[in-house]
Coordinates of C-alpha atoms and ligand atoms in Angstrom, one line a residue:
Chain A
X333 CA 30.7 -0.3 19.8
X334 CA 28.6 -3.1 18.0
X335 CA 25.6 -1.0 16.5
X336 CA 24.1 -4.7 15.5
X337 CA 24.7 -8.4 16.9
X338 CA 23.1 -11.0 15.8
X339 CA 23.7 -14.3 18.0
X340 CA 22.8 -18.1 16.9
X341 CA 19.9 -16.8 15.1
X342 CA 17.3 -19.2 13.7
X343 CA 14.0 -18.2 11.1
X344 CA 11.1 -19.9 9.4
X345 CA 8.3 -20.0 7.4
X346 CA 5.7 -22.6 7.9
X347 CA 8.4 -25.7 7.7
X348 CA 10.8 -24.7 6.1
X349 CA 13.6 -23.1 7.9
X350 CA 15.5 -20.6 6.5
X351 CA 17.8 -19.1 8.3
X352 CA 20.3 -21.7 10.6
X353 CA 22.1 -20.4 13.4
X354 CA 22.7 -17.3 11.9
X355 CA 25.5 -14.6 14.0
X356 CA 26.7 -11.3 12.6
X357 CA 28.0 -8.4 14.4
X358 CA 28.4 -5.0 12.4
X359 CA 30.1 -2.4 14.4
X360 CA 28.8 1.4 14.0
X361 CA 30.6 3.4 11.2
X362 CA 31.5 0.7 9.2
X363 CA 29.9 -1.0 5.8
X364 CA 28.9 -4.8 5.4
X365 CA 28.5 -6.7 2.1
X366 CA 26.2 -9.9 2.4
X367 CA 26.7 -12.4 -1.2
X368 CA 25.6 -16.1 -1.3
X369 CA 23.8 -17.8 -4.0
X370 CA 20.1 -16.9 -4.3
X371 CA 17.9 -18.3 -2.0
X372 CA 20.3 -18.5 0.6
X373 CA 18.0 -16.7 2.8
X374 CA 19.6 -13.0 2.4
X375 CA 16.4 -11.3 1.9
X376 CA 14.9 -13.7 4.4
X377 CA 17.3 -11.6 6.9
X378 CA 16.6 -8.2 6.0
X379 CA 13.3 -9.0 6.7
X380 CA 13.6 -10.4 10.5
X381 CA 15.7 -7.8 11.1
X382 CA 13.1 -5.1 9.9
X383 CA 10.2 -7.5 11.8
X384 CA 8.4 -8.8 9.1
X385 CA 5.4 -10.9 10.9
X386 CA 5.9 -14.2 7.9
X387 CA 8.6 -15.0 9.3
X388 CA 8.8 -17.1 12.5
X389 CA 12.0 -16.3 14.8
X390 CA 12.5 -20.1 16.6
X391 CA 16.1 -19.1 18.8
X392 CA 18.7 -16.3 18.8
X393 CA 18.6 -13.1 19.6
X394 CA 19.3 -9.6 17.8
X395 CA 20.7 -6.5 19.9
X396 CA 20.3 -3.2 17.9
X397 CA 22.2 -0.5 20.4
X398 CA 21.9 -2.6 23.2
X399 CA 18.4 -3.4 22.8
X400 CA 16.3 -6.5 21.8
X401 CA 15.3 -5.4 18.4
X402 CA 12.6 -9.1 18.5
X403 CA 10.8 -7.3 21.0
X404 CA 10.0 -4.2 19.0
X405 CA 7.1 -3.8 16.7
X406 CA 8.4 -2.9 12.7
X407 CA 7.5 0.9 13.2
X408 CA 9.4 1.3 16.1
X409 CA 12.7 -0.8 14.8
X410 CA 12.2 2.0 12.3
X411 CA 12.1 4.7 14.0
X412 CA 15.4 3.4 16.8
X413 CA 16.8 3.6 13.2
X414 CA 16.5 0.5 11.3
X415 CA 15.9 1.1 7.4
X416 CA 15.6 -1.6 4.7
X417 CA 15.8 -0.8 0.9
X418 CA 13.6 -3.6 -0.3
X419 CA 14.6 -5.9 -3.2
X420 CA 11.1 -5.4 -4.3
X421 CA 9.5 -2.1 -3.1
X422 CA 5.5 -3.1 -2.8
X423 CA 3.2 -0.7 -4.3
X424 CA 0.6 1.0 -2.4
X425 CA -2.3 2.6 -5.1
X426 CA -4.1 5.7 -3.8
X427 CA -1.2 7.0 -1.5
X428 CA 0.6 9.6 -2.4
X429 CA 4.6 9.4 -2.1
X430 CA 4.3 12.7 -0.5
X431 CA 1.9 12.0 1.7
X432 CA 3.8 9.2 2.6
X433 CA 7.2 10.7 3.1
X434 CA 5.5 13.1 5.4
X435 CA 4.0 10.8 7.4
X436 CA 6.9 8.8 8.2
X437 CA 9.0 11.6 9.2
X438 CA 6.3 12.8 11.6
X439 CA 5.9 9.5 13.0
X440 CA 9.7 9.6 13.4
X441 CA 9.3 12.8 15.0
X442 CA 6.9 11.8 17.2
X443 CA 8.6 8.7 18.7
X444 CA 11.7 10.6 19.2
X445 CA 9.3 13.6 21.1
X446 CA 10.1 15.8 18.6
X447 CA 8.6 18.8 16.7
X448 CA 6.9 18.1 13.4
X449 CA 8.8 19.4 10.5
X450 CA 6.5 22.6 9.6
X451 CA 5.7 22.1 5.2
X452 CA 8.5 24.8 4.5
X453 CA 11.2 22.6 6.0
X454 CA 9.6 19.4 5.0
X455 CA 9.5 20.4 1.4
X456 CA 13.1 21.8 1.7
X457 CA 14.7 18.0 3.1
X458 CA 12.7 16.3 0.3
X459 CA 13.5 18.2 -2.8
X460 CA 17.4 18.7 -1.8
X461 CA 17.8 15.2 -2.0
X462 CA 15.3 14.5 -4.6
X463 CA 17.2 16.4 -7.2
X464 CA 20.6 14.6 -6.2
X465 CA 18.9 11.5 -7.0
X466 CA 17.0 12.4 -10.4
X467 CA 13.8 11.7 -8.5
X468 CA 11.3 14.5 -10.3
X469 CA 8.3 16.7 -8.4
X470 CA 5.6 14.2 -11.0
X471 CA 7.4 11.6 -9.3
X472 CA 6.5 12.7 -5.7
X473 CA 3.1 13.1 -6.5
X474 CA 2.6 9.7 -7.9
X475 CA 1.3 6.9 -5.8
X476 CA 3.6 4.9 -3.8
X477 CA 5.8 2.6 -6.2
X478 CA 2.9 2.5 -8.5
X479 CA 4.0 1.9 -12.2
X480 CA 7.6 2.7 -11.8
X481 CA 10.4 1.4 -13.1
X482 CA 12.0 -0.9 -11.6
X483 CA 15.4 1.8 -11.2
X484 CA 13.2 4.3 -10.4
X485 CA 11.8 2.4 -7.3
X486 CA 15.5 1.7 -6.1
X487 CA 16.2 5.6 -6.3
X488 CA 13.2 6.3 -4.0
X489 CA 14.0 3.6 -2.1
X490 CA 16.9 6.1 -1.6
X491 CA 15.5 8.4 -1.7
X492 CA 13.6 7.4 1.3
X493 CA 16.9 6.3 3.3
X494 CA 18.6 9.2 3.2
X495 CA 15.2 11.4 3.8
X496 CA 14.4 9.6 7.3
X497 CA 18.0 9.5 8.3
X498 CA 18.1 6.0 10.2
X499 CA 21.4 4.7 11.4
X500 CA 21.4 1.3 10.0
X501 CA 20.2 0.8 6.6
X502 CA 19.8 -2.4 4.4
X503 CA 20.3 -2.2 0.8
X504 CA 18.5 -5.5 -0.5
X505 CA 20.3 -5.6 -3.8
X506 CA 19.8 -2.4 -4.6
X507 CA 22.3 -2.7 -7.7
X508 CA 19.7 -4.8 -9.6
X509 CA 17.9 -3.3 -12.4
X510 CA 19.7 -0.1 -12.4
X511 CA 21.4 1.3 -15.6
X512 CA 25.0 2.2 -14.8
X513 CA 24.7 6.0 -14.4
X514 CA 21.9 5.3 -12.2
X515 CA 24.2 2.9 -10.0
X516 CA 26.2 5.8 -10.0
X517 CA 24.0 8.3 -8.8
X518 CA 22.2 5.7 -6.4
X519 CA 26.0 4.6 -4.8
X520 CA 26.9 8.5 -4.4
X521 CA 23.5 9.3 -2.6
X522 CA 24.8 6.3 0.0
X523 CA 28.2 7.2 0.1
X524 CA 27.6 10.9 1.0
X525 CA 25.5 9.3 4.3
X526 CA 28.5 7.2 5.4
X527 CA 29.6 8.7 8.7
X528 CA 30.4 7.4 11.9
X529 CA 27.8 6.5 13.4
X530 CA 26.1 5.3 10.8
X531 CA 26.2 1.5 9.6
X532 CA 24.9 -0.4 6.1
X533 CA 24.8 -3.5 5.1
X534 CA 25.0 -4.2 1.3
X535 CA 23.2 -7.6 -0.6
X536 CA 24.4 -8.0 -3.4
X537 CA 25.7 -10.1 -6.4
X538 CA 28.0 -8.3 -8.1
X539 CA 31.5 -6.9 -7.0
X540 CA 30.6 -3.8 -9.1
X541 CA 28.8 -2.9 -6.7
X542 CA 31.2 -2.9 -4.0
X543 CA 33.7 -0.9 -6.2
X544 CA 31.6 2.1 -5.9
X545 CA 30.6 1.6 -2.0
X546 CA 33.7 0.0 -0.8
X547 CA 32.9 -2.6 1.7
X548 CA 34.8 -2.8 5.4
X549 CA 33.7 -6.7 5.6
X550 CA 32.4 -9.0 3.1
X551 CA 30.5 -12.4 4.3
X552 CA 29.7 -14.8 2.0
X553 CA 25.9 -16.7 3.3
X554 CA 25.3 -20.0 2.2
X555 CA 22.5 -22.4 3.2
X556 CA 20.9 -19.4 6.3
X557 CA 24.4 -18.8 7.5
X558 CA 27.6 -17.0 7.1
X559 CA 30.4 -19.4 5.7
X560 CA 33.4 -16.8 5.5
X561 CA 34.1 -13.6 6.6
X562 CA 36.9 -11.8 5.0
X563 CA 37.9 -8.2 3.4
X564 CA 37.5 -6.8 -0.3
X565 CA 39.5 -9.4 -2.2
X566 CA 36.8 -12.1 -1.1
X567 CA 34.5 -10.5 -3.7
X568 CA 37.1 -10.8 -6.5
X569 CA 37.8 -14.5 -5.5
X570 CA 34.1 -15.1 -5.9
X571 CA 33.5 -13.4 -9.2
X572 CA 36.6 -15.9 -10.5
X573 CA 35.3 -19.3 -8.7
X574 CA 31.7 -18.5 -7.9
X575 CA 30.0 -20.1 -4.8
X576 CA 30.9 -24.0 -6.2
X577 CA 33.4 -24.6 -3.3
X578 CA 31.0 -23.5 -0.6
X579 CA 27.8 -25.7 -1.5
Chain B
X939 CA -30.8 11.5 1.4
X940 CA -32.1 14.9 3.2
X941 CA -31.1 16.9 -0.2
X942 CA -33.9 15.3 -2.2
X943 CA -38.4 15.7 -1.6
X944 CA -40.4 13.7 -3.4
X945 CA -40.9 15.7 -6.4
X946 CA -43.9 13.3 -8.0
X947 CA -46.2 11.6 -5.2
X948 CA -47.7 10.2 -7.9
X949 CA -44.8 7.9 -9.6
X950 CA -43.3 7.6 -6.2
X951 CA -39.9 9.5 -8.5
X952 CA -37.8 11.5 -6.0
X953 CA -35.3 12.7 -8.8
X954 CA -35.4 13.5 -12.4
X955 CA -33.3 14.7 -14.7
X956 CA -34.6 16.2 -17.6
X957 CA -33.6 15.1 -21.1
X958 CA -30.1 16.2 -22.1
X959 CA -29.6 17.2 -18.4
X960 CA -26.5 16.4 -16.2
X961 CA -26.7 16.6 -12.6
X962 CA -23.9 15.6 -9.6
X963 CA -25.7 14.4 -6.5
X964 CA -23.7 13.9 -3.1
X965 CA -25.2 13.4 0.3
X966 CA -24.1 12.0 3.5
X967 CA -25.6 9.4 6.1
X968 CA -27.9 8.3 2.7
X969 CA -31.3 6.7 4.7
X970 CA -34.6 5.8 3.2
X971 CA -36.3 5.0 0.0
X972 CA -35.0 6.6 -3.6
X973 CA -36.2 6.3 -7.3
X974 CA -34.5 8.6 -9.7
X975 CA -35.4 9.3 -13.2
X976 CA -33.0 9.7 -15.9
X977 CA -34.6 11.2 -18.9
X978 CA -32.9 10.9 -22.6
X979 CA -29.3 11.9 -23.0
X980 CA -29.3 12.7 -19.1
X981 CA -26.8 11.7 -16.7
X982 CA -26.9 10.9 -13.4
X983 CA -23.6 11.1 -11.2
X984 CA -23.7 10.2 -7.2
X985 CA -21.5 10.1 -4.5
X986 CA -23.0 8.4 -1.2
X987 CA -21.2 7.6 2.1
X988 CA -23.3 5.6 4.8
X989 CA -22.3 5.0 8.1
X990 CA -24.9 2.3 9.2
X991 CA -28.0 3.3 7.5
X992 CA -30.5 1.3 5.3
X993 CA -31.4 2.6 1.5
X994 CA -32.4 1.5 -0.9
X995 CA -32.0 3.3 -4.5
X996 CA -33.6 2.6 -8.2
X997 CA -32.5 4.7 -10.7
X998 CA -34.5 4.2 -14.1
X999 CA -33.0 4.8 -17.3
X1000 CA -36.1 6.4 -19.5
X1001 CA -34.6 7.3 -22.9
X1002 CA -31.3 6.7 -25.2
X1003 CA -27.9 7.5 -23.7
X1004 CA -29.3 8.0 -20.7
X1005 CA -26.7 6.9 -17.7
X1006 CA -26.0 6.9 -14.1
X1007 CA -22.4 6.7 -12.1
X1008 CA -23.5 5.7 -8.7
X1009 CA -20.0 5.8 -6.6
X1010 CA -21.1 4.5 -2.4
X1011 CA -18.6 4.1 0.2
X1012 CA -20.3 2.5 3.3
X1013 CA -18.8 2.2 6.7
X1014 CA -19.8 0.1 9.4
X1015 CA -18.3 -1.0 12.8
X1016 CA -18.8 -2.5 16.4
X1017 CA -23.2 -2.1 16.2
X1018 CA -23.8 -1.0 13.0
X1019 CA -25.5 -3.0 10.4
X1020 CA -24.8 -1.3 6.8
X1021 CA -27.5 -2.0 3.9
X1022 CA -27.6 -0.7 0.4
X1023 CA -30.2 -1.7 -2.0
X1024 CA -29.9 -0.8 -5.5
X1025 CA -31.6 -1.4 -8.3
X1026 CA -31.0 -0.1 -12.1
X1027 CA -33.7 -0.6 -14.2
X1028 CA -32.6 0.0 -18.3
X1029 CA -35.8 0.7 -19.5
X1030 CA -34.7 1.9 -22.8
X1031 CA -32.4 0.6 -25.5
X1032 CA -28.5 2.0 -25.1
X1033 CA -28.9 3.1 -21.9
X1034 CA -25.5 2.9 -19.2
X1035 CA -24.8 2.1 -15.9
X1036 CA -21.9 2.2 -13.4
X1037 CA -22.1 1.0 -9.6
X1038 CA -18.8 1.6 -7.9
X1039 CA -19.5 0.0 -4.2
X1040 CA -16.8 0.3 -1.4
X1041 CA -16.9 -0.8 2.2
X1042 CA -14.8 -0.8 5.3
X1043 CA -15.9 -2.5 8.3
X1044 CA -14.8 -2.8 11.6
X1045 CA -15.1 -4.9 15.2
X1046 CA -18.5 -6.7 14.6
X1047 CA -20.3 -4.0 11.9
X1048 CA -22.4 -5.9 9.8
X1049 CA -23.4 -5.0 6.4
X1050 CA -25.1 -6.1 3.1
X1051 CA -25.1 -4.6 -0.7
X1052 CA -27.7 -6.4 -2.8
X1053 CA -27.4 -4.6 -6.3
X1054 CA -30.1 -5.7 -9.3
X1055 CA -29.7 -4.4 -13.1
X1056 CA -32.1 -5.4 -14.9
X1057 CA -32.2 -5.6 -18.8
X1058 CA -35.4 -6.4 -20.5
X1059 CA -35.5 -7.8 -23.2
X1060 CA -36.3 -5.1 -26.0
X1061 CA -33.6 -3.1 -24.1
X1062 CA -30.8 -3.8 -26.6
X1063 CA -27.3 -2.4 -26.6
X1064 CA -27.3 -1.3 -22.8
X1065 CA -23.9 -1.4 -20.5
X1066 CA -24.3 -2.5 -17.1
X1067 CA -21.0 -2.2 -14.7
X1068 CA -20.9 -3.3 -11.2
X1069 CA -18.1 -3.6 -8.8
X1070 CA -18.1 -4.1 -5.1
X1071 CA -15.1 -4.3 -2.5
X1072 CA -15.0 -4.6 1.0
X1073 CA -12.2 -4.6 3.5
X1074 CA -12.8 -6.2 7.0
X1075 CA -10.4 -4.8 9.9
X1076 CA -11.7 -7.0 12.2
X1077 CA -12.3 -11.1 12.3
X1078 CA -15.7 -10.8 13.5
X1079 CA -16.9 -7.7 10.8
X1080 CA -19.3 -9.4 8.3
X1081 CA -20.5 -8.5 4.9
X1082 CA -22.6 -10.1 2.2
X1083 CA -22.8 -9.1 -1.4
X1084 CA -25.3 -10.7 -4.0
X1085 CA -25.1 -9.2 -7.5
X1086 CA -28.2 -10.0 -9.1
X1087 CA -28.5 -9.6 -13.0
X1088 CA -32.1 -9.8 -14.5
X1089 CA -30.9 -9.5 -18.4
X1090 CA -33.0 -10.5 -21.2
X1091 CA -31.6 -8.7 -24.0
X1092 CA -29.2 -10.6 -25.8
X1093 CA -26.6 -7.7 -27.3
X1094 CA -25.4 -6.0 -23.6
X1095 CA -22.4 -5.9 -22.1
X1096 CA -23.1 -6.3 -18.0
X1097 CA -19.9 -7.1 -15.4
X1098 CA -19.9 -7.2 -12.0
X1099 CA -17.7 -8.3 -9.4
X1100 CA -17.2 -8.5 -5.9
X1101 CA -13.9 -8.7 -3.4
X1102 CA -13.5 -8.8 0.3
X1103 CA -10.8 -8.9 2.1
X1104 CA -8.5 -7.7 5.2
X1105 CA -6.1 -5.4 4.0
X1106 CA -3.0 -6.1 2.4
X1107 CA -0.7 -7.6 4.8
X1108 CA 2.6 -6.7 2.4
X1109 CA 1.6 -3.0 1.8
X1110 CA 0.9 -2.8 5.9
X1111 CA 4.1 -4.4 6.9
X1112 CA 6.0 -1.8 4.2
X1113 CA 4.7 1.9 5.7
X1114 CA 5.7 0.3 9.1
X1115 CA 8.7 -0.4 8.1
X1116 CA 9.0 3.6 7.5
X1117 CA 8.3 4.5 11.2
X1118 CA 4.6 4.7 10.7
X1119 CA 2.6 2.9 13.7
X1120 CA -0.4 0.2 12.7
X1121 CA -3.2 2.1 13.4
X1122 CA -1.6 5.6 11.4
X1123 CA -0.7 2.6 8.6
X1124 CA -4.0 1.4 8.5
X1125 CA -5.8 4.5 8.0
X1126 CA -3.3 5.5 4.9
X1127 CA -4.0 2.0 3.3
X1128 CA -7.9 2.5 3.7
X1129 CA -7.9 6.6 2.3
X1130 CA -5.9 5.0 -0.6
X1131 CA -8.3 1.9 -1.1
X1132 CA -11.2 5.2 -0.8
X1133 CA -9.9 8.0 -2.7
X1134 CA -10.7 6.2 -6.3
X1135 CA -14.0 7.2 -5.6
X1136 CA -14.2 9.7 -2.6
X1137 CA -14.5 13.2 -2.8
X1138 CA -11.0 14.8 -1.4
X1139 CA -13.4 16.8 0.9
X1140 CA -14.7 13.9 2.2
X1141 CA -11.7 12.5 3.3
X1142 CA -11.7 13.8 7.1
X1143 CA -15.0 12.3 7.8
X1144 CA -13.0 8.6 7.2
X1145 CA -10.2 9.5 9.1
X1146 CA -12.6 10.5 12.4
X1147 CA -14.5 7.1 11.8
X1148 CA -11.0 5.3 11.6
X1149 CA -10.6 7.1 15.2
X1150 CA -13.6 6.4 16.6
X1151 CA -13.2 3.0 15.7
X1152 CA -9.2 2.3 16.1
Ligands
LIG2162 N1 7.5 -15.8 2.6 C1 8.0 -17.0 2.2 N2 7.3 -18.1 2.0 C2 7.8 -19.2 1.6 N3 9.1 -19.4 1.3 C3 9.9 -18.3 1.5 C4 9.4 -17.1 1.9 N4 10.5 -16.2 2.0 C5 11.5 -16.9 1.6 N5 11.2 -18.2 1.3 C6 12.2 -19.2 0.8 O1 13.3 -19.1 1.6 C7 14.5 -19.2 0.8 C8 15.4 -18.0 1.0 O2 14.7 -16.9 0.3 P1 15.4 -15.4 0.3 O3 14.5 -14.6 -0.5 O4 15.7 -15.0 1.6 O5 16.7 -15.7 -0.6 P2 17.8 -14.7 -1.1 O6 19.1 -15.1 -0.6 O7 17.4 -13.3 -0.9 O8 17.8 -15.0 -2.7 P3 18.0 -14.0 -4.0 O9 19.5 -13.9 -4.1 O10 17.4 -14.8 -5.1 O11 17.3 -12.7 -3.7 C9 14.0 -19.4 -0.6 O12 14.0 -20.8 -0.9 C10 12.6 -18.9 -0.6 O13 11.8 -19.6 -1.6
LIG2163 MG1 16.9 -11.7 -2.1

């Protein structure tokens, strides 16, 4: 069953149009790698899809498990299961990562009519996936991406995903600026989530990437659209002839 | 300010701390008129939170290395006009002062922050800091802020500064993306723009205005 479908979609900010006509369909259990040359409107995606109010839908439409995900505010995409690793993770001074963490995952709680986590339990889900991640107790008590490094805001970012347990989840090259144990430990912490009803959708650059979270389907986006669609060997064509034939 | 009778009719001073002295003021719902005293080597540390009142607050400087850290957080929606006077006199040489002003406003509240330090001019060797920041939740909220620096000693150092704003559309648009609803993101954003300066058990009477004013 198709966890995501994207049909003819078409974005903008103030007059410039970004993306063009724009279709993808990711089907649930399986792993999608977006490349295309920068500013080909990859981030400008994973932000309509997780509702970002700069960016002005003008036609198409987005089904997330049947249901008009356009119509649906950014906390509740969220909380039906959307999750985007941002490229670059905003900081927030003067609120706690904890703090935060815990009031996302009763928010979650609370639009699924759920009980609250009680502190025991909360503490327990954090720091068992903290420690896989290398993500420290200082860290935690820090404010939100304030003064980290730039690998260290990709691990909470995470950190983050696999804490609130969404079903979709967009890594917005999440490869870039990490060391290479650190892409290691980052591509283990989302391989370990992959399951069947869960979905991803990797941005990314680099086919090293891809070796450690092996892709189902790789698209290659050019100019706010998808120009081919094809399996792992599309990567290894493109790291030989780059995106010169597409343009 | 309930916490403080006027201790000297006479020089109309409410407060004073005596030479080499240190004291830590708080109060809530601050209202009226206030001079304090700060004697040599004292120091005068205050945390106020307003919610719609009017006061107005001099704090004198009387002898070297005396200083004052006056921390305010005013809030003021739908009805409420906010106003905050203050006005640092550095009546002696190498004297200090620090003004930390923050504001949230909502739906139509109103509110003003005139701050004066004044420097005369055998008053050498002083420090005046001010710095003043608002955030408006609402289009029709309103605030004016006019620092006003009367300094005529020539070797000071005096700053002030002033920013208002709505709240950051980036960092709002990030905790929602976490599940977290607009109004539960809004309060996080505004306890984070507070907490610099508010006292943790303080906190809760923010979060209650932030209800009462959703
Ligand atoms: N908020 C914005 N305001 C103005 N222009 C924008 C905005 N967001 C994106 N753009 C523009 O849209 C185009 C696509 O940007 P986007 O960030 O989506 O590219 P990208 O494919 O993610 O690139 P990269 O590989 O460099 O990350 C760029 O030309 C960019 O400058
Ligand atoms: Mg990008």
């Amino acid at each position: 069953m198709a966890l995501l479908e994207i049909k003819n979609l078409c974005a903008r900010v103030g007059e410039k149009q970004i993306l063009k006509d724009f279709s993808l369909c990711i089907e649930e259990g399986t792993v999608h790698a977006i490349m295309g040359p920068n500013g080909s409107g990859k981030s400008t995606l994973s932000n309509v899809i997780a509702g970002n109010p700069a960016y002005e839908i003008t036609a198409g439409t987005v089904l997330f498990k049947g249901k008009d995900l356009l119509k649906m505010t950014p906390d509740e995409r969220a909380n039906e299961g959307v999750f985007l690793a941002f490229q670059y993770p905003v900081e927030i001074p003067g609120v706690s990562y904890a703090t935060f963490l815990k009031q996302a995952l009763a928010s979650k709680m609370k639009y699924l009519g759920e009980k609250p986590l009680d502190a025991m339990h909360f503490i327990k889900r954090l720091k068992v996936r903290a420690q896989a991640l290398g993500v420290t107790d200082e860290m935690l008590k820090r404010p939100v991406n304030v003064g980290f490094s730039g690998g260290e805001k990709k691990r909470l970012e995470t950190l983050q995903m696999g804490f609130l347990e969404p079903d979709f989840c967009i890594l917005d090259e999440m490869d870039s600026g990490l060391d290479i144990d650190a892409l290691k430990i980052v591509s283990d912490g989302v391989n370990i989530m992959r399951e069947a009803r869960r979905s991803f959708l990797l941005i990314t650059h680099y086919q090293r990437l891809l070796e450690l979270i092996e892709p189902d389907v790789i698209h290659i986006m050019v100019d706010g659209h998808i120009v081919e669609t094809g399996d792992k060997t599309l990567a290894l064509r493109l790291e030989e002839k780059g995106y010169a034939g597409y343009r | 300010m309930p916490a403080i009778d006027k201790i000297d009719a006479r020089t109309g001073i409410d407060l004073r701390v005596a030479a080499g002295c240190q004291t830590r003021h708080e109060a809530v719902d601050v209202e009226g008129n206030y001079v304090i005293a700060v004697e040599e080597g004292a120091r005068y540390e205050a945390f106020f939170l307003m919610r719609g009142q009017k006061a107005q607050i001099r704090v004198d400087l009387l002898g070297k290395n005396a200083s004052c850290d006056l921390k305010v957080v005013y809030l003021s929606g739908s009805g409420a006009d906010n106003i905050l006077l203050t006005d640092i006199r550095h009546v002696h040489p190498e004297t200090f002062s620090d003004q930390t002003v923050k504001g949230v406003l909502a739906g139509t509240g109103q509110a003003r922050f005139d701050g004066v330090i004044r420097i005369p001019f055998d008053s050498q060797k002083c420090e005046g800091n001010q710095n003043h920041r608002a955030v408006l939740l609402s289009k029709d909220a309103f605030v004016t802020c006019t620092p006003e620096l009367e300094i005529y000693a020539d070797d000071v150092k005096c700053a002030h500064g002033s920013a208002i704003g709505a709240l950051n559309e980036e960092q709002l648009f990030y905790l929602k993306t976490r599940g977290i609803p607009q109004a539960e993101a809004q309060k996080m954003l505004i306890q984070g723009f507070l907490s610099e300066i508010m006292p943790a058990d303080k906190i809760k009477l923010i979060e209650n205005w932030m209800d009462a004013h959703e």
